[in-house]
mmCIF file of C-alpha atoms in Angstrom:
data_model
loop_
_atom_site.group_PDB
_atom_site.id
_atom_site.type_symbol
_atom_site.label_atom_id
_atom_site.label_comp_id
_atom_site.label_asym_id
_atom_site.label_seq_id
_atom_site.Cartn_x
_atom_site.Cartn_y
_atom_site.Cartn_z
ATOM 1 C CA MET A 233 0.000 0.000 0.000
ATOM 2 C CA ASN A 234 2.336 2.745 1.232
ATOM 3 C CA ARG A 235 4.459 2.880 -1.849
ATOM 4 C CA PRO A 236 7.510 5.076 -1.557
ATOM 5 C CA ALA A 237 7.501 8.225 -3.678
ATOM 6 C CA PRO A 238 9.235 7.719 -7.025
ATOM 7 C CA THR A 239 12.950 8.022 -6.498
ATOM 8 C CA GLY A 240 15.455 9.315 -9.024
ATOM 9 C CA ALA A 241 16.257 5.738 -10.008
ATOM 10 C CA GLY A 242 12.557 4.918 -10.346
ATOM 11 C CA ARG A 243 11.980 7.864 -12.639
ATOM 12 C CA ARG A 244 15.036 6.906 -14.667
ATOM 13 C CA GLN A 245 13.683 3.373 -14.993
ATOM 14 C CA ALA A 246 10.270 4.668 -16.093
ATOM 15 C CA GLY A 247 11.871 7.009 -18.601
ATOM 16 C CA PHE A 248 13.960 4.228 -20.088
ATOM 17 C CA LEU A 249 10.988 1.872 -20.392
ATOM 18 C CA LEU A 250 8.852 4.600 -21.937
ATOM 19 C CA GLY A 251 11.585 5.277 -24.490
ATOM 20 C CA PHE A 252 11.790 1.583 -25.319
ATOM 21 C CA LEU A 253 8.003 1.472 -25.831
ATOM 22 C CA VAL A 254 8.065 4.517 -28.100
ATOM 23 C CA VAL A 255 10.737 2.879 -30.276
ATOM 24 C CA ALA A 256 8.665 -0.323 -30.535
ATOM 25 C CA LEU A 257 5.551 1.685 -31.464
ATOM 26 C CA LEU A 258 7.445 3.661 -34.120
ATOM 27 C CA VAL A 259 8.853 0.464 -35.623
ATOM 28 C CA ALA A 260 5.498 -1.337 -35.730
ATOM 29 C CA GLY A 261 3.424 1.738 -36.556
ATOM 30 C CA GLY A 262 5.671 3.494 -39.055
ATOM 31 C CA LEU A 263 8.659 1.487 -40.238
ATOM 32 C CA SER A 264 6.332 -1.433 -41.032
ATOM 33 C CA TYR A 265 5.158 0.472 -44.133
ATOM 34 C CA PHE A 266 8.670 0.127 -45.530
ATOM 35 C CA ALA A 267 9.013 -3.611 -44.888
ATOM 36 C CA SER A 268 9.946 -5.739 -47.892
ATOM 37 C CA PRO A 269 6.903 -7.450 -49.442
ATOM 38 C CA ASP A 270 9.057 -10.329 -50.739
ATOM 39 C CA PRO A 271 8.725 -13.779 -49.147
ATOM 40 C CA ASP A 272 11.008 -14.361 -46.155
ATOM 41 C CA GLY A 273 13.664 -17.064 -45.912
ATOM 42 C CA LEU A 274 11.283 -19.869 -45.023
ATOM 43 C CA ASP A 275 8.659 -18.837 -47.569
ATOM 44 C CA SER A 276 11.319 -18.581 -50.270
ATOM 45 C CA VAL A 277 12.273 -22.176 -49.524
ATOM 46 C CA THR A 278 8.692 -23.484 -49.453
ATOM 47 C CA LEU A 279 7.899 -21.617 -52.691
ATOM 48 C CA ASN A 280 11.045 -22.871 -54.440
ATOM 49 C CA GLY A 281 9.966 -24.709 -57.589
ATOM 50 C CA CYS A 282 6.661 -22.904 -57.966
ATOM 51 C CA GLN A 283 5.500 -19.924 -59.964
ATOM 52 C CA VAL A 284 3.122 -17.691 -58.079
ATOM 53 C CA THR A 285 0.384 -16.248 -60.260
ATOM 54 C CA GLU A 286 -2.313 -13.904 -59.063
ATOM 55 C CA THR A 287 -5.773 -14.982 -60.174
ATOM 56 C CA GLU A 288 -9.259 -13.918 -59.224
ATOM 57 C CA ALA A 289 -9.468 -16.879 -56.883
ATOM 58 C CA GLY A 290 -6.302 -15.762 -55.136
ATOM 59 C CA GLU A 291 -2.719 -16.895 -55.485
ATOM 60 C CA GLN A 292 -2.120 -19.990 -57.598
ATOM 61 C CA LEU A 293 1.027 -22.055 -57.326
ATOM 62 C CA GLU A 294 2.227 -23.758 -60.494
ATOM 63 C CA GLY A 295 4.983 -26.349 -60.420
ATOM 64 C CA THR A 296 6.113 -28.457 -57.474
ATOM 65 C CA CYS A 297 6.919 -26.923 -54.122
ATOM 66 C CA ILE A 298 6.411 -27.431 -50.401
ATOM 67 C CA ALA A 299 4.004 -24.495 -50.121
ATOM 68 C CA GLN A 300 1.389 -26.411 -52.120
ATOM 69 C CA ASN A 301 0.801 -28.418 -48.948
ATOM 70 C CA ALA A 302 0.249 -25.309 -46.853
ATOM 71 C CA GLN A 303 -3.250 -24.934 -45.502
ATOM 72 C CA ASP A 304 -5.079 -21.661 -45.128
ATOM 73 C CA HIS A 305 -4.841 -20.256 -41.641
ATOM 74 C CA ALA A 306 -7.629 -21.448 -39.364
ATOM 75 C CA LEU A 307 -8.099 -17.888 -38.129
ATOM 76 C CA GLY A 308 -7.523 -16.301 -41.552
ATOM 77 C CA SER A 309 -10.644 -14.164 -41.289
ATOM 78 C CA SER A 310 -9.879 -12.739 -37.852
ATOM 79 C CA PRO A 311 -10.006 -8.928 -37.592
ATOM 80 C CA LEU A 312 -6.226 -8.490 -37.523
ATOM 81 C CA ALA A 313 -5.372 -11.272 -40.004
ATOM 82 C CA ASP A 314 -2.289 -10.644 -42.148
ATOM 83 C CA TYR A 315 -1.356 -7.538 -40.124
ATOM 84 C CA THR A 316 -4.258 -5.470 -41.351
ATOM 85 C CA VAL A 317 -7.258 -4.049 -39.564
ATOM 86 C CA ALA A 318 -10.342 -5.747 -41.009
ATOM 87 C CA GLY A 319 -8.408 -6.534 -44.190
ATOM 88 C CA ARG A 320 -8.169 -2.875 -45.197
ATOM 89 C CA ASP A 321 -5.182 -1.698 -47.205
ATOM 90 C CA GLY A 322 -2.786 0.665 -45.500
ATOM 91 C CA THR A 323 -3.631 -0.435 -41.970
ATOM 92 C CA VAL A 324 -0.432 -2.348 -41.256
ATOM 93 C CA GLY A 325 0.791 0.433 -38.966
ATOM 94 C CA LEU A 326 -2.357 0.425 -36.868
ATOM 95 C CA ALA A 327 -2.326 -3.375 -36.729
ATOM 96 C CA GLY A 328 1.300 -3.188 -35.603
ATOM 97 C CA VAL A 329 0.534 -0.690 -32.845
ATOM 98 C CA ILE A 330 -2.316 -2.913 -31.615
ATOM 99 C CA GLY A 331 0.066 -5.861 -31.699
ATOM 100 C CA VAL A 332 2.769 -4.050 -29.714
ATOM 101 C CA VAL A 333 0.314 -2.916 -27.042
ATOM 102 C CA GLY A 334 -1.343 -6.351 -26.902
ATOM 103 C CA THR A 335 1.988 -8.154 -26.688
ATOM 104 C CA LEU A 336 3.134 -5.770 -23.960
ATOM 105 C CA VAL A 337 -0.029 -6.386 -21.930
ATOM 106 C CA VAL A 338 0.192 -10.192 -22.291
ATOM 107 C CA ALA A 339 3.954 -10.473 -21.726
ATOM 108 C CA GLY A 340 4.247 -7.681 -19.169
ATOM 109 C CA GLY A 341 1.291 -9.096 -17.232
ATOM 110 C CA LEU A 342 2.659 -12.624 -17.223
ATOM 111 C CA PHE A 343 6.177 -11.565 -16.241
ATOM 112 C CA TRP A 344 4.818 -9.278 -13.527
ATOM 113 C CA LEU A 345 2.818 -12.190 -12.051
ATOM 114 C CA LEU A 346 5.812 -14.528 -12.264
ATOM 115 C CA ARG A 347 8.298 -12.121 -10.681
ATOM 116 C CA ARG A 348 9.882 -12.707 -7.308
ATOM 117 C CA ARG A 349 8.303 -10.395 -4.767
ATOM 118 C CA ARG A 350 10.573 -8.384 -2.560
ATOM 119 C CA PRO A 351 10.686 -9.641 1.039
ATOM 120 C CA GLY A 352 9.023 -6.388 2.184
ATOM 121 C CA ASP A 353 6.133 -6.878 -0.245
ATOM 122 C CA SER A 354 5.269 -10.358 0.928
ATOM 123 C CA ALA A 355 5.431 -9.301 4.575
ATOM 124 C CA GLU A 356 2.775 -6.666 3.955
ATOM 125 C CA ARG A 357 0.379 -9.255 2.652
ATOM 126 C CA MET B 249 0.714 -8.629 -50.203
ATOM 127 C CA VAL B 250 0.214 -11.172 -47.489
ATOM 128 C CA LEU B 251 2.590 -10.779 -44.610
ATOM 129 C CA ALA B 252 3.445 -14.216 -43.316
ATOM 130 C CA MET B 253 6.609 -15.018 -41.499
ATOM 131 C CA HIS B 254 6.344 -18.439 -39.924
ATOM 132 C CA MET B 255 5.509 -22.038 -40.770
ATOM 133 C CA SER B 256 1.947 -22.587 -41.972
ATOM 134 C CA ASP B 257 -0.131 -25.643 -41.179
ATOM 135 C CA GLY B 258 0.390 -28.597 -43.470
ATOM 136 C CA LEU B 259 4.131 -28.270 -44.173
ATOM 137 C CA VAL B 260 4.865 -31.199 -41.851
ATOM 138 C CA ASN B 261 2.532 -34.075 -40.994
ATOM 139 C CA ALA B 262 0.302 -34.288 -37.922
ATOM 140 C CA PRO B 263 2.441 -36.672 -35.800
ATOM 141 C CA THR B 264 5.476 -34.410 -36.298
ATOM 142 C CA SER B 265 3.459 -31.310 -35.400
ATOM 143 C CA LEU B 266 2.124 -33.082 -32.343
ATOM 144 C CA ALA B 267 5.552 -34.304 -31.204
ATOM 145 C CA PHE B 268 7.122 -30.863 -31.548
ATOM 146 C CA GLY B 269 4.064 -29.379 -29.864
ATOM 147 C CA ALA B 270 4.783 -31.614 -26.876
ATOM 148 C CA VAL B 271 8.444 -30.558 -26.862
ATOM 149 C CA ALA B 272 7.325 -26.906 -26.922
ATOM 150 C CA VAL B 273 4.919 -27.396 -24.006
ATOM 151 C CA ILE B 274 7.528 -29.198 -21.886
ATOM 152 C CA GLY B 275 10.185 -26.621 -22.732
ATOM 153 C CA LEU B 276 7.915 -23.716 -21.832
ATOM 154 C CA ALA B 277 6.804 -25.384 -18.596
ATOM 155 C CA ILE B 278 10.444 -25.649 -17.526
ATOM 156 C CA ALA B 279 11.059 -22.066 -18.666
ATOM 157 C CA VAL B 280 8.171 -20.747 -16.550
ATOM 158 C CA THR B 281 9.559 -22.371 -13.400
ATOM 159 C CA ARG B 282 13.121 -21.223 -14.105
ATOM 160 C CA ALA B 283 12.243 -17.705 -15.315
ATOM 161 C CA ARG B 284 11.088 -16.600 -11.872
ATOM 162 C CA ALA B 285 14.667 -16.357 -10.652
ATOM 163 C CA ASP B 286 15.380 -13.761 -13.355
ATOM 164 C CA LEU B 287 12.219 -11.701 -12.825
ATOM 165 C CA ASP B 288 11.855 -8.976 -10.236
ATOM 166 C CA ASP B 289 10.221 -5.543 -9.999
ATOM 167 C CA ARG B 290 12.924 -4.090 -12.230
ATOM 168 C CA SER B 291 13.396 -6.807 -14.857
ATOM 169 C CA ALA B 292 9.740 -7.883 -15.321
ATOM 170 C CA PRO B 293 8.632 -4.644 -17.055
ATOM 171 C CA MET B 294 11.834 -4.752 -19.136
ATOM 172 C CA ALA B 295 11.014 -8.326 -20.208
ATOM 173 C CA GLY B 296 7.501 -7.250 -21.219
ATOM 174 C CA LEU B 297 8.894 -4.439 -23.352
ATOM 175 C CA VAL B 298 11.563 -6.609 -24.943
ATOM 176 C CA THR B 299 8.764 -8.990 -25.975
ATOM 177 C CA ALA B 300 6.720 -6.159 -27.507
ATOM 178 C CA PHE B 301 9.880 -4.901 -29.228
ATOM 179 C CA VAL B 302 10.529 -8.325 -30.799
ATOM 180 C CA PHE B 303 6.940 -8.365 -32.083
ATOM 181 C CA ALA B 304 7.485 -4.933 -33.645
ATOM 182 C CA VAL B 305 10.837 -5.730 -35.248
ATOM 183 C CA GLN B 306 9.639 -9.094 -36.607
ATOM 184 C CA MET B 307 7.203 -7.103 -38.767
ATOM 185 C CA ILE B 308 10.099 -5.486 -40.589
ATOM 186 C CA ASN B 309 11.141 -7.726 -43.454
ATOM 187 C CA PHE B 310 14.422 -6.527 -44.914
ATOM 188 C CA PRO B 311 15.603 -7.457 -48.424
ATOM 189 C CA ILE B 312 18.378 -10.052 -48.634
ATOM 190 C CA LEU B 313 18.306 -11.079 -52.303
ATOM 191 C CA PRO B 314 16.182 -10.016 -55.279
ATOM 192 C CA GLY B 315 12.765 -11.466 -54.467
ATOM 193 C CA ALA B 316 13.640 -12.668 -50.981
ATOM 194 C CA SER B 317 13.535 -11.011 -47.589
ATOM 195 C CA GLY B 318 14.201 -11.877 -43.975
ATOM 196 C CA HIS B 319 13.199 -10.702 -40.557
ATOM 197 C CA LEU B 320 14.469 -10.876 -37.018
ATOM 198 C CA LEU B 321 13.868 -14.109 -35.097
ATOM 199 C CA GLY B 322 15.084 -12.562 -31.851
ATOM 200 C CA GLY B 323 16.572 -15.528 -29.983
ATOM 201 C CA ALA B 324 19.973 -14.036 -29.230
ATOM 202 C CA LEU B 325 18.433 -10.619 -28.593
ATOM 203 C CA VAL B 326 16.141 -11.818 -25.813
ATOM 204 C CA ALA B 327 18.739 -14.222 -24.375
ATOM 205 C CA ILE B 328 21.281 -11.403 -24.028
ATOM 206 C CA LEU B 329 18.809 -8.846 -22.656
ATOM 207 C CA VAL B 330 16.562 -10.892 -20.362
ATOM 208 C CA GLY B 331 18.196 -14.344 -20.125
ATOM 209 C CA PRO B 332 17.332 -17.634 -21.825
ATOM 210 C CA TRP B 333 14.396 -18.734 -19.639
ATOM 211 C CA VAL B 334 12.507 -15.441 -19.777
ATOM 212 C CA GLY B 335 13.606 -15.136 -23.411
ATOM 213 C CA MET B 336 12.007 -18.463 -24.334
ATOM 214 C CA ILE B 337 8.690 -17.250 -22.916
ATOM 215 C CA SER B 338 9.111 -13.906 -24.706
ATOM 216 C CA ILE B 339 9.512 -15.457 -28.146
ATOM 217 C CA ALA B 340 6.732 -17.979 -27.461
ATOM 218 C CA ILE B 341 4.359 -15.128 -26.563
ATOM 219 C CA VAL B 342 5.266 -13.276 -29.774
ATOM 220 C CA LEU B 343 4.598 -16.429 -31.816
ATOM 221 C CA ALA B 344 1.310 -17.085 -30.014
ATOM 222 C CA VAL B 345 0.136 -13.503 -30.529
ATOM 223 C CA GLN B 346 1.058 -13.699 -34.223
ATOM 224 C CA ALA B 347 -0.707 -17.037 -34.719
ATOM 225 C CA LEU B 348 -3.841 -16.231 -32.698
ATOM 226 C CA TRP B 349 -4.421 -12.561 -33.573
ATOM 227 C CA PHE B 350 -2.609 -11.987 -36.869
ATOM 228 C CA ALA B 351 -3.142 -15.367 -38.586
ATOM 229 C CA ASP B 352 0.638 -15.618 -39.030
ATOM 230 C CA GLY B 353 2.066 -19.070 -38.379
ATOM 231 C CA GLY B 354 -0.332 -22.021 -38.369
ATOM 232 C CA LEU B 355 -2.042 -23.128 -35.170
ATOM 233 C CA THR B 356 -0.842 -26.735 -35.499
ATOM 234 C CA ALA B 357 2.567 -25.357 -36.540
ATOM 235 C CA LEU B 358 2.832 -23.285 -33.359
ATOM 236 C CA GLY B 359 4.762 -26.082 -31.638
ATOM 237 C CA THR B 360 7.296 -26.392 -34.460
ATOM 238 C CA ASN B 361 7.661 -22.596 -34.650
ATOM 239 C CA ILE B 362 8.177 -22.374 -30.865
ATOM 240 C CA VAL B 363 10.776 -25.155 -30.917
ATOM 241 C CA ASN B 364 12.686 -23.487 -33.776
ATOM 242 C CA MET B 365 12.672 -19.894 -32.580
ATOM 243 C CA ALA B 366 11.927 -19.952 -28.833
ATOM 244 C CA ILE B 367 13.947 -23.032 -27.891
ATOM 245 C CA ILE B 368 16.621 -23.669 -30.544
ATOM 246 C CA GLY B 369 17.074 -19.990 -31.445
ATOM 247 C CA VAL B 370 17.166 -18.656 -27.894
ATOM 248 C CA TRP B 371 19.495 -21.346 -26.536
ATOM 249 C CA THR B 372 21.862 -21.205 -29.489
ATOM 250 C CA GLY B 373 22.079 -17.437 -29.156
ATOM 251 C CA TYR B 374 22.589 -17.748 -25.414
ATOM 252 C CA ALA B 375 25.248 -20.449 -25.743
ATOM 253 C CA VAL B 376 27.275 -18.364 -28.191
ATOM 254 C CA ALA B 377 26.861 -15.224 -26.079
ATOM 255 C CA VAL B 378 28.002 -17.027 -22.911
ATOM 256 C CA LEU B 379 30.949 -18.488 -24.768
ATOM 257 C CA LEU B 380 31.996 -14.945 -25.713
ATOM 258 C CA ARG B 381 30.908 -13.327 -22.433
ATOM 259 C CA ARG B 382 34.366 -12.443 -21.202
ATOM 260 C CA PHE B 383 34.997 -10.690 -24.495
ATOM 261 C CA ALA B 384 31.587 -8.977 -24.279
ATOM 262 C CA ARG B 385 32.349 -7.607 -20.811
ATOM 263 C CA ARG B 386 35.690 -6.191 -21.795
ATOM 264 C CA SER B 387 34.608 -3.419 -24.154
ATOM 265 C CA ARG B 388 31.727 -1.987 -26.115
ATOM 266 C CA PRO B 389 33.017 -3.350 -29.447
ATOM 267 C CA GLY B 390 33.332 -6.708 -27.684
ATOM 268 C CA LEU B 391 29.697 -6.580 -26.598
ATOM 269 C CA LEU B 392 28.474 -5.561 -30.053
ATOM 270 C CA THR B 393 30.529 -8.275 -31.757
ATOM 271 C CA THR B 394 29.234 -10.872 -29.309
ATOM 272 C CA ALA B 395 25.635 -9.820 -29.995
ATOM 273 C CA PHE B 396 26.224 -9.922 -33.757
ATOM 274 C CA ILE B 397 27.815 -13.395 -33.767
ATOM 275 C CA ALA B 398 25.264 -14.855 -31.329
ATOM 276 C CA ALA B 399 22.405 -13.558 -33.502
ATOM 277 C CA LEU B 400 23.952 -14.757 -36.765
ATOM 278 C CA VAL B 401 24.464 -18.261 -35.377
ATOM 279 C CA ASN B 402 21.009 -18.348 -33.765
ATOM 280 C CA THR B 403 19.353 -17.549 -37.112
ATOM 281 C CA VAL B 404 21.162 -20.290 -39.021
ATOM 282 C CA VAL B 405 20.735 -22.959 -36.324
ATOM 283 C CA ALA B 406 17.046 -22.089 -35.818
ATOM 284 C CA SER B 407 16.517 -22.557 -39.570
ATOM 285 C CA LEU B 408 17.930 -26.066 -39.181
ATOM 286 C CA GLY B 409 14.963 -26.775 -36.893
ATOM 287 C CA PHE B 410 12.695 -26.616 -39.940
ATOM 288 C CA VAL B 411 15.078 -28.844 -41.890
ATOM 289 C CA LEU B 412 14.878 -31.383 -39.053
ATOM 290 C CA GLN B 413 11.079 -31.240 -38.957
ATOM 291 C CA TYR B 414 10.899 -31.565 -42.733
ATOM 292 C CA ALA B 415 13.260 -34.540 -42.583
ATOM 293 C CA ILE B 416 11.067 -36.243 -39.978
ATOM 294 C CA GLY B 417 7.627 -35.539 -41.376
ATOM 295 C CA GLY B 418 7.814 -33.158 -44.304
ATOM 296 C CA ALA B 419 4.802 -32.992 -46.591
ATOM 297 C CA GLY B 420 7.000 -33.191 -49.698
ATOM 298 C CA GLY B 421 7.480 -30.934 -52.660
ATOM 299 C CA ALA B 422 11.243 -30.535 -52.426
ATOM 300 C CA SER B 423 14.179 -32.784 -51.632
ATOM 301 C CA LEU B 424 15.755 -32.618 -48.210
ATOM 302 C CA THR B 425 19.106 -31.602 -49.713
ATOM 303 C CA THR B 426 17.507 -28.652 -51.481
ATOM 304 C CA VAL B 427 15.644 -27.616 -48.334
ATOM 305 C CA PHE B 428 18.828 -27.853 -46.274
ATOM 306 C CA ALA B 429 20.973 -25.891 -48.733
ATOM 307 C CA LEU B 430 18.388 -23.153 -49.294
ATOM 308 C CA MET B 431 17.479 -22.779 -45.618
ATOM 309 C CA VAL B 432 21.107 -22.470 -44.515
ATOM 310 C CA GLY B 433 22.097 -20.221 -47.410
ATOM 311 C CA LEU B 434 19.213 -17.786 -47.020
ATOM 312 C CA HIS B 435 19.428 -17.730 -43.230
ATOM 313 C CA ALA B 436 23.146 -17.020 -43.308
ATOM 314 C CA LEU B 437 22.192 -13.808 -45.164
ATOM 315 C CA ILE B 438 19.223 -13.127 -42.871
ATOM 316 C CA GLY B 439 21.563 -13.741 -39.930
ATOM 317 C CA ILE B 440 23.662 -10.748 -40.966
ATOM 318 C CA GLY B 441 20.562 -8.541 -40.683
ATOM 319 C CA GLU B 442 19.602 -10.233 -37.421
ATOM 320 C CA GLY B 443 23.150 -9.627 -36.164
ATOM 321 C CA ILE B 444 23.052 -5.925 -37.025
ATOM 322 C CA ILE B 445 19.631 -5.398 -35.390
ATOM 323 C CA THR B 446 20.658 -7.381 -32.303
ATOM 324 C CA ALA B 447 23.978 -5.559 -31.900
ATOM 325 C CA ALA B 448 22.297 -2.168 -32.351
ATOM 326 C CA THR B 449 19.577 -2.963 -29.807
ATOM 327 C CA VAL B 450 21.882 -4.502 -27.209
ATOM 328 C CA GLY B 451 24.311 -1.621 -27.750
ATOM 329 C CA ALA B 452 21.581 0.964 -27.204
ATOM 330 C CA VAL B 453 20.323 -0.682 -24.007
ATOM 331 C CA ALA B 454 23.859 -1.181 -22.691
ATOM 332 C CA ALA B 455 24.685 2.477 -23.358
ATOM 333 C CA VAL B 456 21.942 3.765 -21.068
ATOM 334 C CA ARG B 457 21.145 0.852 -18.747
ATOM 335 C CA PRO B 458 23.956 -1.732 -18.690
ATOM 336 C CA ASP B 459 22.387 -3.119 -15.495
ATOM 337 C CA LEU B 460 19.398 -4.301 -17.585
ATOM 338 C CA VAL B 461 21.552 -6.441 -19.890
ATOM 339 C CA HIS B 462 21.222 -9.971 -18.512
ATOM 340 C CA LEU B 463 24.423 -11.200 -20.129
ATOM 341 C CA LEU B 464 26.443 -8.579 -18.256
ATOM 342 C CA ALA B 465 24.703 -9.130 -14.893
ATOM 343 C CA GLY B 466 26.912 -10.310 -12.058
ATOM 344 C CA SER B 467 29.887 -9.220 -14.087
ATOM 345 C CA PRO B 468 33.100 -10.095 -12.237
ATOM 346 C CA ALA B 469 34.565 -6.775 -13.298
ATOM 347 C CA LYS B 470 31.669 -4.915 -11.727
ATOM 348 C CA LEU B 471 31.829 -6.921 -8.488
ATOM 349 C CA GLU B 472 35.527 -6.282 -8.357
ATOM 350 C CA LEU B 473 34.892 -2.567 -8.775
ATOM 351 C CA ARG B 474 32.378 -2.502 -5.979
ATOM 352 C CA ARG B 475 34.630 -4.389 -3.586
ATOM 353 C CA ALA B 476 37.837 -2.640 -4.439
ATOM 354 C CA GLY B 477 36.370 0.843 -4.659
ATOM 355 C CA PRO B 478 37.724 3.351 -7.161
ATOM 356 C CA HIS B 479 40.425 1.171 -8.611
ATOM 357 C CA PRO B 480 41.559 2.242 -12.051
ATOM 358 C CA GLU B 481 42.030 -1.326 -13.313
ATOM 359 C CA PRO B 482 39.015 -3.504 -12.548
ATOM 360 C CA SER B 483 40.603 -6.480 -14.246
ATOM 361 C CA GLY B 484 42.117 -7.741 -10.924
ATOM 362 C CA SER B 485 41.756 -11.516 -11.169
ATOM 363 C CA PRO B 486 38.683 -12.297 -13.219
ATOM 364 C CA ASP B 487 39.893 -15.837 -13.821
ATOM 365 C CA SER B 488 39.601 -16.893 -10.196
ATOM 366 C CA THR B 489 36.160 -15.303 -9.991
ATOM 367 C CA ASP B 490 35.067 -17.037 -13.159
ATOM 368 C CA SER B 491 36.107 -20.485 -12.026
ATOM 369 C CA THR B 492 33.831 -20.246 -8.976
ATOM 370 C CA ASP B 493 30.879 -19.402 -11.196
ATOM 371 C CA SER B 494 29.470 -22.873 -11.792
ATOM 372 C CA THR B 495 26.702 -21.791 -14.179
ATOM 373 C CA ASP B 496 29.280 -20.124 -16.353
ATOM 374 C CA SER B 497 31.379 -23.218 -16.805
ATOM 375 C CA THR B 498 28.360 -25.465 -17.363
ATOM 376 C CA ASP B 499 27.042 -23.130 -20.029
ATOM 377 C CA SER B 500 30.403 -22.959 -21.746
ATOM 378 C CA THR B 501 30.660 -26.740 -21.839
ATOM 379 C CA GLU B 502 27.175 -26.964 -23.307
ATOM 380 C CA ALA B 503 28.074 -24.403 -25.910
ATOM 381 C CA THR B 504 31.256 -26.227 -26.848
ATOM 382 C CA THR B 505 29.418 -29.516 -27.250
ATOM 383 C CA ARG B 506 26.802 -27.880 -29.446
ATOM 384 C CA GLY B 507 29.453 -26.124 -31.471
ATOM 385 C CA SER B 508 31.340 -29.298 -32.245
ATOM 386 C CA ALA B 509 28.139 -31.183 -33.014
ATOM 387 C CA SER B 510 26.945 -28.778 -35.688
#
């Protein structure tokens, strides 16, 4: 309950963490627009041997490659699927910001619950 | 453009997915029990932010060859900043968020993706970083070089996880030799990007908050400084201090074994 007033070190810690968060938000919210649209290392390997052609029914793979065995994602129609918001073009930045905040809440929450309490904290309880 | 960065469902058969799913669950269960020792009021928020940062940077595919790109996996990055146990959970959370919210990485492939990036990637990065720790503690260039090498190796070895899974239960479409050669070749290039991002990030954190870099924690040089007061040369006798550090020597042995095996 009686938390000590923020010390110099506490403020420094908060400032550092806030800076880290801002960088993550800028990367996901802004830099993501400049990400390469080409397949990544794994996708390049699974697509090796196939020609990708865009048709009205979507992407078609011609030839023989591993990716022909790939199944559509079970949650492919979820609101944030493929790093867009509701499938709209140009929303990758917003999707990224939502992802950063969501990841922070999930991970930060879990790590906060798992942390070792200070001896003083447990005595108060 | 469809942004997809991890294994989809169907690339390996169901028994293989299931087996690697079990390995992932067991690995994460151990990580959760061991991570507590590395988490306190100061490091827990840092670990949360590092996880969010990995999510953000994984979105940034950088070009490696005409028509091919790569992105950060993050194993060495998290291992160096928050330690291997917390780091495993970090990467697993990123992969779960991507699979469940962003439809990136198949649901049945989540186990294989976690094994490759959260277990193989993190521990390879950690093993290399620990092997070079003395070098990393000595100077800033040493730290940056350590981060770069650990990240480069983690990327290539993590890519071998897919080769292994394809060898065990691959759905077909390409020969194992082709898969091996392409995975290693492309990920050696991606590893350079991963190394640069990891070195830059670790360097930035170490510049402002070296106390939040897990790899440097409990540094013999720092302990020496504290005990000896304002001594100009903190290098006293790091060797004797090192030999009493049992975790250090165990980790180094592990790393050596891995190194010679691969």
